[in-house]
mmCIF file of C-alpha atoms in Angstrom:
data_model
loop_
_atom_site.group_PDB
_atom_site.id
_atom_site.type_symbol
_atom_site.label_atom_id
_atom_site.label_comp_id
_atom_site.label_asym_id
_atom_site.label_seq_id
_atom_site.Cartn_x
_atom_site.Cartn_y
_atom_site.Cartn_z
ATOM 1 C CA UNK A 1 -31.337 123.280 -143.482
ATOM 2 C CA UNK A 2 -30.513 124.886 -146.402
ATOM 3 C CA UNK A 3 -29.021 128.404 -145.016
ATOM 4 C CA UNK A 4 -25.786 128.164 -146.918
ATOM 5 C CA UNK A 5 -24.537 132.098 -146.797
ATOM 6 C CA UNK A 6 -23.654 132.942 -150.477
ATOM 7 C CA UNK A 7 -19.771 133.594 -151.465
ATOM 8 C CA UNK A 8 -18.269 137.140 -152.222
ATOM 9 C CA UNK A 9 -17.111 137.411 -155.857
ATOM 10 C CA UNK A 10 -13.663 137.165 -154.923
ATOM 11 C CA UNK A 11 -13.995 133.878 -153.687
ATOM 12 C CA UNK A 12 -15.815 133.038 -156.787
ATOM 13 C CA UNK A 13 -13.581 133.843 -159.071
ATOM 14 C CA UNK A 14 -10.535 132.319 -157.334
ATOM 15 C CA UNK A 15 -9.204 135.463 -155.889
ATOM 16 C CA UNK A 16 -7.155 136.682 -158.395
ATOM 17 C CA UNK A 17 -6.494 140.350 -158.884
ATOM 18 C CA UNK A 18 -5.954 142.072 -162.351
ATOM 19 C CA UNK A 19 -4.263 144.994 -163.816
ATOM 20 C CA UNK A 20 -5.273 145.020 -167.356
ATOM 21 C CA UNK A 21 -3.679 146.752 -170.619
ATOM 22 C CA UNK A 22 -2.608 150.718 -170.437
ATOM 23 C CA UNK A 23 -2.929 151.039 -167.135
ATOM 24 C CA UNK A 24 0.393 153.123 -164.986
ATOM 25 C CA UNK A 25 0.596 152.483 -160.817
ATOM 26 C CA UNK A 26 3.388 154.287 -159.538
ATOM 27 C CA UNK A 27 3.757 153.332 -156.532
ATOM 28 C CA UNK A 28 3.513 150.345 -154.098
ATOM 29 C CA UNK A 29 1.498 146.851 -154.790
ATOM 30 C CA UNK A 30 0.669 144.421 -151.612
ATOM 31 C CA UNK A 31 -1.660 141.773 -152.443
ATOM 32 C CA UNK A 32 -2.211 138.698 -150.104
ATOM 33 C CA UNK A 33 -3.937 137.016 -153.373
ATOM 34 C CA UNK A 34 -2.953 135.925 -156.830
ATOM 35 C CA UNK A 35 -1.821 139.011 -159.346
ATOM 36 C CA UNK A 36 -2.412 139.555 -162.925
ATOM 37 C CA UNK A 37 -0.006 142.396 -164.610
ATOM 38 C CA UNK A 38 -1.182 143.362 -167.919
ATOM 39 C CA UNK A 39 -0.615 146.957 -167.496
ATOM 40 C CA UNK A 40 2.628 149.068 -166.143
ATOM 41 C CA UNK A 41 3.900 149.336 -162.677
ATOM 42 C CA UNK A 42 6.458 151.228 -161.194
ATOM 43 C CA UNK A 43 7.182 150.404 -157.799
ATOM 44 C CA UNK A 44 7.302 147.752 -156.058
ATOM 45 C CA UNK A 45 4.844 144.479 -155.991
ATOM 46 C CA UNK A 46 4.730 141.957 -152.860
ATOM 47 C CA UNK A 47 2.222 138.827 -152.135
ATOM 48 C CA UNK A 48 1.781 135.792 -150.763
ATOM 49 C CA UNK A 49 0.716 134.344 -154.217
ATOM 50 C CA UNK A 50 1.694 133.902 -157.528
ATOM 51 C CA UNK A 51 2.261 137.035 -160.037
ATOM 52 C CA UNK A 52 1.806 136.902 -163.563
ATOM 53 C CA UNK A 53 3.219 139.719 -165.949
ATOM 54 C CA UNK A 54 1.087 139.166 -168.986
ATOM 55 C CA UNK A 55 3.186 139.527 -172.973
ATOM 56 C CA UNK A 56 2.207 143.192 -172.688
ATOM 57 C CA UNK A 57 2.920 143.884 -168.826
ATOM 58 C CA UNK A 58 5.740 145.338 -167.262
ATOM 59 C CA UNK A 59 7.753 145.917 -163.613
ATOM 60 C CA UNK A 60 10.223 148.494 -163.216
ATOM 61 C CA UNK A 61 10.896 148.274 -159.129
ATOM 62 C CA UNK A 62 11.210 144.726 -156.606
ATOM 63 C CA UNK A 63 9.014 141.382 -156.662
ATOM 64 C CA UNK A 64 8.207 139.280 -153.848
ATOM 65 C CA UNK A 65 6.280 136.758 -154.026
ATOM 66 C CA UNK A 66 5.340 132.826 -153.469
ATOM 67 C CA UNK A 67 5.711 131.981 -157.658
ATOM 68 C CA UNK A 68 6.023 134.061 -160.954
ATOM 69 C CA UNK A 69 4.972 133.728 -164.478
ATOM 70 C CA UNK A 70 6.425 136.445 -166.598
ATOM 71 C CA UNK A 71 5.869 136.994 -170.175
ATOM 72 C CA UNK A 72 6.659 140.727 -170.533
ATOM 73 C CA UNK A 73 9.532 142.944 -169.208
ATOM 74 C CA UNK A 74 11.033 143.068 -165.667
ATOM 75 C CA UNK A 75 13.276 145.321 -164.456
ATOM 76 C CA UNK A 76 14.802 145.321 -160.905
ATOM 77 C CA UNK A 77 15.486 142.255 -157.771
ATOM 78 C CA UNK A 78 12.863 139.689 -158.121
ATOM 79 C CA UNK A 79 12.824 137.330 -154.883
ATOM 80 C CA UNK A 80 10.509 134.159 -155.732
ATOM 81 C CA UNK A 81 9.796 131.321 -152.649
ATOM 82 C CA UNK A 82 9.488 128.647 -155.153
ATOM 83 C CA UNK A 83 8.963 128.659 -158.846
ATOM 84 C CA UNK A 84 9.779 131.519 -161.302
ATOM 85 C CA UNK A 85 8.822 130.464 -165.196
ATOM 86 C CA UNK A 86 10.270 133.120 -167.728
ATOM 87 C CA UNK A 87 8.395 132.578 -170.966
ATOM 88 C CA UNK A 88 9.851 132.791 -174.527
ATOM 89 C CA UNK A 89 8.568 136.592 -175.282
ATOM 90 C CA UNK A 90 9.955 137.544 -171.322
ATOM 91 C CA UNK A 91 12.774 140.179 -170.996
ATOM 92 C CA UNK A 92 14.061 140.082 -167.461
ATOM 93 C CA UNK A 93 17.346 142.864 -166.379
ATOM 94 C CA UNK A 94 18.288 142.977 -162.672
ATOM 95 C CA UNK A 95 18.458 140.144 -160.087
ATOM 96 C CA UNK A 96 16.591 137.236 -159.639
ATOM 97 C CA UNK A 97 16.401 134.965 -155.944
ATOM 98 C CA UNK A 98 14.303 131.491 -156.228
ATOM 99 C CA UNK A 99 13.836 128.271 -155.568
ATOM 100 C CA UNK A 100 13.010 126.376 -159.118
ATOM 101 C CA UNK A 101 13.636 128.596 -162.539
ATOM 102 C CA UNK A 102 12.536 127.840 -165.442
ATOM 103 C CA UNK A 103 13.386 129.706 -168.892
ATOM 104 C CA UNK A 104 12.105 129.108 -172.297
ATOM 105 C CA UNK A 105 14.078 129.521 -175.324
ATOM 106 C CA UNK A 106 13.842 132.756 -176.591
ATOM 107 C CA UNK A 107 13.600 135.103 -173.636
ATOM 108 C CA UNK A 108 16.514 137.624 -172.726
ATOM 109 C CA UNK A 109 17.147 136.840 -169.613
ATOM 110 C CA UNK A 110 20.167 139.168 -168.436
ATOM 111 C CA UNK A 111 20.300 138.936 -165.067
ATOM 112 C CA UNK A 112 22.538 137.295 -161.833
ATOM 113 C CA UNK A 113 20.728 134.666 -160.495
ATOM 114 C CA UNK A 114 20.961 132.874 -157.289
ATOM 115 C CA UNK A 115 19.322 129.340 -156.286
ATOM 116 C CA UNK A 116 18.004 129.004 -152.831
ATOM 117 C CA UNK A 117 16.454 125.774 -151.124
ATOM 118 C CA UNK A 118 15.721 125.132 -147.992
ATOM 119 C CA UNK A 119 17.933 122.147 -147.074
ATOM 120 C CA UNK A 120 16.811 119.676 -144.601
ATOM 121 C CA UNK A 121 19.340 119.217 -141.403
ATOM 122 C CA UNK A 122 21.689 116.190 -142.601
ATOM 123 C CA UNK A 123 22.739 113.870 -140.192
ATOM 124 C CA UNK A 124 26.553 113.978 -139.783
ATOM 125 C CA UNK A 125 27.931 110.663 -139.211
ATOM 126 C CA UNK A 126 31.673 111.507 -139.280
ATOM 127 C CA UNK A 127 31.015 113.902 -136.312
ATOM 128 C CA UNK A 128 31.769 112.407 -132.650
ATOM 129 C CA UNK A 129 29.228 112.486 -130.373
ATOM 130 C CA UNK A 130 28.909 114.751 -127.277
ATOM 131 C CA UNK A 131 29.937 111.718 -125.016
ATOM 132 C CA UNK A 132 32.432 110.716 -127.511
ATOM 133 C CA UNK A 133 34.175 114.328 -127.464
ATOM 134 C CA UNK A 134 34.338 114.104 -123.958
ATOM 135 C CA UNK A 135 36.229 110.977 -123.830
ATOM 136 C CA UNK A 136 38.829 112.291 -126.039
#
């Protein structure tokens, strides 16, 4: 009746991931959970959740991922599916891809940025119909 299986630790704590303060990766991150960048990487990061690049983290190398918070510096293409919040003390060089941005004032944000959505079909009124073409 009461045979509940215990959970792991990851799903106790939410599934978030950590790289803390003076730690170097070179190389490659994948992570299919959230991130937490306090340290250095060099490389590239990928995952399907958020990444956050704490005041004292850094990314020299390519981001993918679902949504960003970053704080510290970024260098390189970051490609976020929807939101990517650059915080005051955030310096960001390279090229960002997302949904939503949002910048505080304060952060050095020199990069080209470009906006995509995923834009529902519109109906095209003006258009003729298939029957309608025909009988033209």
């Amino acid at each position: 009746m009461f045979d509940k299986k215990p959970k792991s630790y990851t799903d106790l704590l939410g599934k978030t991931n950590r790289l803390v303060e003076g730690t170097i990766i070179k190389g490659n991150i994948l992570s299919q959970t959230d991130f937490r960048l306090d340290g250095d990487l060099v490389g590239n990061f990928q995952s399907n959740g958020k990444l956050v690049i704490g005041p004292a983290g850094s990314i020299k190398g390519d981001i993918i991922c679902k949504n960003a918070d970053i704080e510290g510096k970024f260098d390189g293409k970051i490609q976020v599916a929807e939101v990517l919040n650059v915080k005051a003390k955030a310096i960001i060089h390279g090229e960002v891809v997302c949904a939503k941005l949002s910048v505080e004032p304060g952060a050095a944000f020199s990069a080209t940025c470009i906006m995509k959505t995923n834009p529902k079909p519109a109906a095209h009124d003006d258009q003729p119909k298939p029957e309608e073409a025909e009988q033209q």
